XYZ file of C-alpha atoms in Angstrom:
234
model
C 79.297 31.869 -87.472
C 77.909 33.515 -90.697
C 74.948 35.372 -91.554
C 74.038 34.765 -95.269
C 71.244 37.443 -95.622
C 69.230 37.012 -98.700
C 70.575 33.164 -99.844
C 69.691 31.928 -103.025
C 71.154 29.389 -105.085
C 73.559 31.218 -106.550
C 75.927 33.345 -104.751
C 74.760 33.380 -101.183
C 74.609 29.675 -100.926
C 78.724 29.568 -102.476
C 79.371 32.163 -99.990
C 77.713 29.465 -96.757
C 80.122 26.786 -98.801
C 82.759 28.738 -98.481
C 82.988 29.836 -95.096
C 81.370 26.542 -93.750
C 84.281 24.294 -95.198
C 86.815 26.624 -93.335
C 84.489 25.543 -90.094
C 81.526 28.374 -89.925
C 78.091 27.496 -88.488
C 76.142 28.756 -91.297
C 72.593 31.087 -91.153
C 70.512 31.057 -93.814
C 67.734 33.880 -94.288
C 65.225 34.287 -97.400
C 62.211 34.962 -98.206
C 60.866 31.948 -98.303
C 61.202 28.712 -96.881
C 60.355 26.835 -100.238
C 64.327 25.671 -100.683
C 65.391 25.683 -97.371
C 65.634 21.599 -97.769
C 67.625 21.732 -100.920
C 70.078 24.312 -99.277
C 70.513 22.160 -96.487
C 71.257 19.630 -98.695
C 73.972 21.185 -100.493
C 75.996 21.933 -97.692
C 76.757 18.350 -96.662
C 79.373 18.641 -93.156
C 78.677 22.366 -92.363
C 76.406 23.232 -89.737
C 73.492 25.281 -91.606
C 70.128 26.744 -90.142
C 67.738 28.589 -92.026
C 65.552 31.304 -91.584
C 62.545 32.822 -93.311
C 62.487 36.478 -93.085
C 62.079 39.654 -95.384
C 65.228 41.225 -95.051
C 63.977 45.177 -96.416
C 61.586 44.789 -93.160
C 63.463 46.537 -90.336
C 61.782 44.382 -87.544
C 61.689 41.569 -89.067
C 65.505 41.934 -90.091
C 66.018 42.698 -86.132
C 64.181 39.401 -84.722
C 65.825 37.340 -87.400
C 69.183 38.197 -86.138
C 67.816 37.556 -82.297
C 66.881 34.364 -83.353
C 69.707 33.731 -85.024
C 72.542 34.701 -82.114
C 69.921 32.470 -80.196
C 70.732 29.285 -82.248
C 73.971 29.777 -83.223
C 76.109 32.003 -81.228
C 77.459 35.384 -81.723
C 77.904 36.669 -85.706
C 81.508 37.177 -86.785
C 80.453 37.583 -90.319
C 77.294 38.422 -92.414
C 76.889 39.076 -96.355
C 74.101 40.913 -97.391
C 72.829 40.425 -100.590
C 70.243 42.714 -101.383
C 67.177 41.990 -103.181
C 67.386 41.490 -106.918
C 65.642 43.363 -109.520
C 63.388 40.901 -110.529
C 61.797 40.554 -107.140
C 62.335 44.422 -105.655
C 61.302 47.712 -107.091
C 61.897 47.236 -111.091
C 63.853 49.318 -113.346
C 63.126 52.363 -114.587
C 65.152 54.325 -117.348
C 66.421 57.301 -115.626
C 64.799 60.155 -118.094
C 61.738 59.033 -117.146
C 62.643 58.874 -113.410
C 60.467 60.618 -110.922
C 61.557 61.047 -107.270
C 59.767 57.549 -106.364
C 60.907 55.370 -108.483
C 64.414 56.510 -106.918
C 63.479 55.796 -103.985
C 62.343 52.494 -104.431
C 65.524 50.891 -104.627
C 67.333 52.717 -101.814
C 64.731 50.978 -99.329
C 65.135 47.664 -100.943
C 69.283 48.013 -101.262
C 70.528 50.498 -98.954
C 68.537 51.335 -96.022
C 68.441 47.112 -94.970
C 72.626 47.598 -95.286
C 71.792 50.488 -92.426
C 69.863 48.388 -90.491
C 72.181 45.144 -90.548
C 74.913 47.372 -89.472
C 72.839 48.999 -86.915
C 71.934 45.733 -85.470
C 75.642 43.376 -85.672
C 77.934 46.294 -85.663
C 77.522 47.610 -81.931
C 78.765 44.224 -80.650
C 81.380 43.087 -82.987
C 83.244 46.442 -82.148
C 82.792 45.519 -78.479
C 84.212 42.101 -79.482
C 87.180 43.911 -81.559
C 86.168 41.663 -84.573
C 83.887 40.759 -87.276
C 82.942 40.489 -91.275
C 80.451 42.947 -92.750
C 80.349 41.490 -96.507
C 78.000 43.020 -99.047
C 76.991 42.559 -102.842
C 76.508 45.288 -105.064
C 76.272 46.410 -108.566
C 78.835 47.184 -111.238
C 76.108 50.234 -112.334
C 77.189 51.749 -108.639
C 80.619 52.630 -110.419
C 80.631 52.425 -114.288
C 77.576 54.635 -115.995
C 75.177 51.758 -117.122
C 71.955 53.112 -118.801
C 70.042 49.991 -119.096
C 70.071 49.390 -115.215
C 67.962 52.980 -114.688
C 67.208 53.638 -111.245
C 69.146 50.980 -109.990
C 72.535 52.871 -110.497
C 71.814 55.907 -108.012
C 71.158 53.148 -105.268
C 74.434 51.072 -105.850
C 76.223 53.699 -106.133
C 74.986 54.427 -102.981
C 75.776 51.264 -101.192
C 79.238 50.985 -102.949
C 80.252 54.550 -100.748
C 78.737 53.309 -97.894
C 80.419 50.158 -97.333
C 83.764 52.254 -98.910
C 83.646 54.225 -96.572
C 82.475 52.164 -93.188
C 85.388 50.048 -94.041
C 87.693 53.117 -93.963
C 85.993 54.173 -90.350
C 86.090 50.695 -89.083
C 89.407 50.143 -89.878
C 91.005 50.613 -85.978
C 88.263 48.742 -84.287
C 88.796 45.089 -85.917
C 86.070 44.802 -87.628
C 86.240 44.641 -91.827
C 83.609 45.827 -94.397
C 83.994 44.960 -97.819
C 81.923 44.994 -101.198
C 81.743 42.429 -103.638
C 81.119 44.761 -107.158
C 78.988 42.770 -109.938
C 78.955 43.117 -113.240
C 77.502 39.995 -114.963
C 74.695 37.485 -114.390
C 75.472 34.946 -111.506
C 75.294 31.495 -112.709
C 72.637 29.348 -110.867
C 70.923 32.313 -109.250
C 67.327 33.342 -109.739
C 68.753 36.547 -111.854
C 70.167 34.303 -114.240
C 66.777 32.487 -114.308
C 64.945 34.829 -114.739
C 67.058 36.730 -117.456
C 67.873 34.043 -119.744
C 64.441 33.043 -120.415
C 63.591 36.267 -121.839
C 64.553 38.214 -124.930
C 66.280 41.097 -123.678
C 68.106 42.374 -126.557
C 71.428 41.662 -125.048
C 73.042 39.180 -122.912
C 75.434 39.779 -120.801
C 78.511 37.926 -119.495
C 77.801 34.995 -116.990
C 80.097 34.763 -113.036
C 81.008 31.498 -111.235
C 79.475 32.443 -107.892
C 82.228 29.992 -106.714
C 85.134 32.378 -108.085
C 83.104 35.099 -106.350
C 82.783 33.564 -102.727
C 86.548 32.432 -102.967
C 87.363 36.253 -103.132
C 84.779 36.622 -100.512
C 87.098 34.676 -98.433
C 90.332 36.126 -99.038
C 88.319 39.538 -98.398
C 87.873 38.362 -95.270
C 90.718 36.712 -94.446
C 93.258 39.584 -95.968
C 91.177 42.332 -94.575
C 93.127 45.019 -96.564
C 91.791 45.682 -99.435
C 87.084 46.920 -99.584
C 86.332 45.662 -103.348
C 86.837 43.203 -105.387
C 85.026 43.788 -108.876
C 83.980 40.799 -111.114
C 83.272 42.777 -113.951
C 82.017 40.518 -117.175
C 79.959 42.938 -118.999
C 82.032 43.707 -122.758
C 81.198 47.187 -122.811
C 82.471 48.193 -119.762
């Protein structure tokens, strides 16, 4: 079974695709459950539940994932995608960067990565097995001045999964990161972006292409990153 933490209609529901054709029970968790139907929907065959939950909320983060080994069994996988920008803490151009507004994102990115660990690690070490999958940002390893304070923070979670997958390594259990650089076609981000003037528009991803390297992530278990990088100027 699969976690999908933080599904939306763009890369977290072609990660639940992916895994549920190769026979995962699926778990969806959002925000909301405005589109819980139409996810549903889309994954005709695969076993799906869904979940409404705030993911940055440690306790609710913790009785989601009771629920969820409730309904469906013990996790063997979970991808985390954190909150996006146009939802969490806003970007702010790092000159003009206090100590808050850095901050900010490392509660909405990083610190819910601690606490999902926290939470599914303990037993799939006990197990000898399990997926820890998470999304992050090209701006956590190429300088990208337009992304501000997000940088610091996915730079952040880029080490952190680096280096969990580098601990974890002996005990059976993978950790990878799936490195962005682009807008994710279908996905709120996308949305959002493309129906405002921005001054510059950036390459688009097939979250399809994305969740098939998800897969082989997962199945391979060798390498931690795979970067999808389709921003020109880096």
């Amino acid at each position: 079974m699969i976690a999908v933490l933080g599904v939306g209609p763009g890369l977290g529901l072609s990660i639940a695709s992916r895994f549920g054709r190769e026979g995962f029970t699926t778990a969806l968790v959002s925000r909301t459950a405005t589109r819980h139907d139409a996810y549903r929907g889309a994954l005709p065959g695969i076993t799906t539940h869904t979940y409404t939950a705030d993911v940055t909320d440690e306790a609710q983060l913790r009785d989601v994932l009771v629920r969820i080994t409730a309904d469906a069994g013990e996790i063997d996988a979970v991808y985390f995608g954190p909150a996006d920008a146009t939802a969490g803490p806003g970007i702010t151009p790092l000159p003009e960067a206090g100590p808050d507004d850095l901050r900010a994102p490392f509660e909405a990115f990083l610190l819910p990565a601690a606490n999902l660990v926290k939470s599914v690690l303990p037993g799939m070490i006990e197990r000898g097995s399990g997926t820890l999958l998470f999304a992050g940002g090209l701006s956590g390893k190429h300088p990208m001045p337009m992304l501000g304070t997000l940088a610091p923070a996915s730079a952040a979670l880029r080490m952190y999964v680096l280096t969990l997958h580098a601990a974890l390594r002996e005990k059976g259990v993978y950790a990878g990161t799936l490195t962005i650089g682009g807008l994710i076609e279908r996905g709120d981000i996308h949305r959002v972006f493309t129906s405002q003037d921005h001054g510059f528009t950036p390459g688009t991803l097939n979250p399809d292409d994305i969740a098939d390297q998800a897969w082989s992530l997962h199945v391979e278990r060798d390498e931690a990153e795979a970067e999808f990088n389709a921003m020109a100027a880096v």
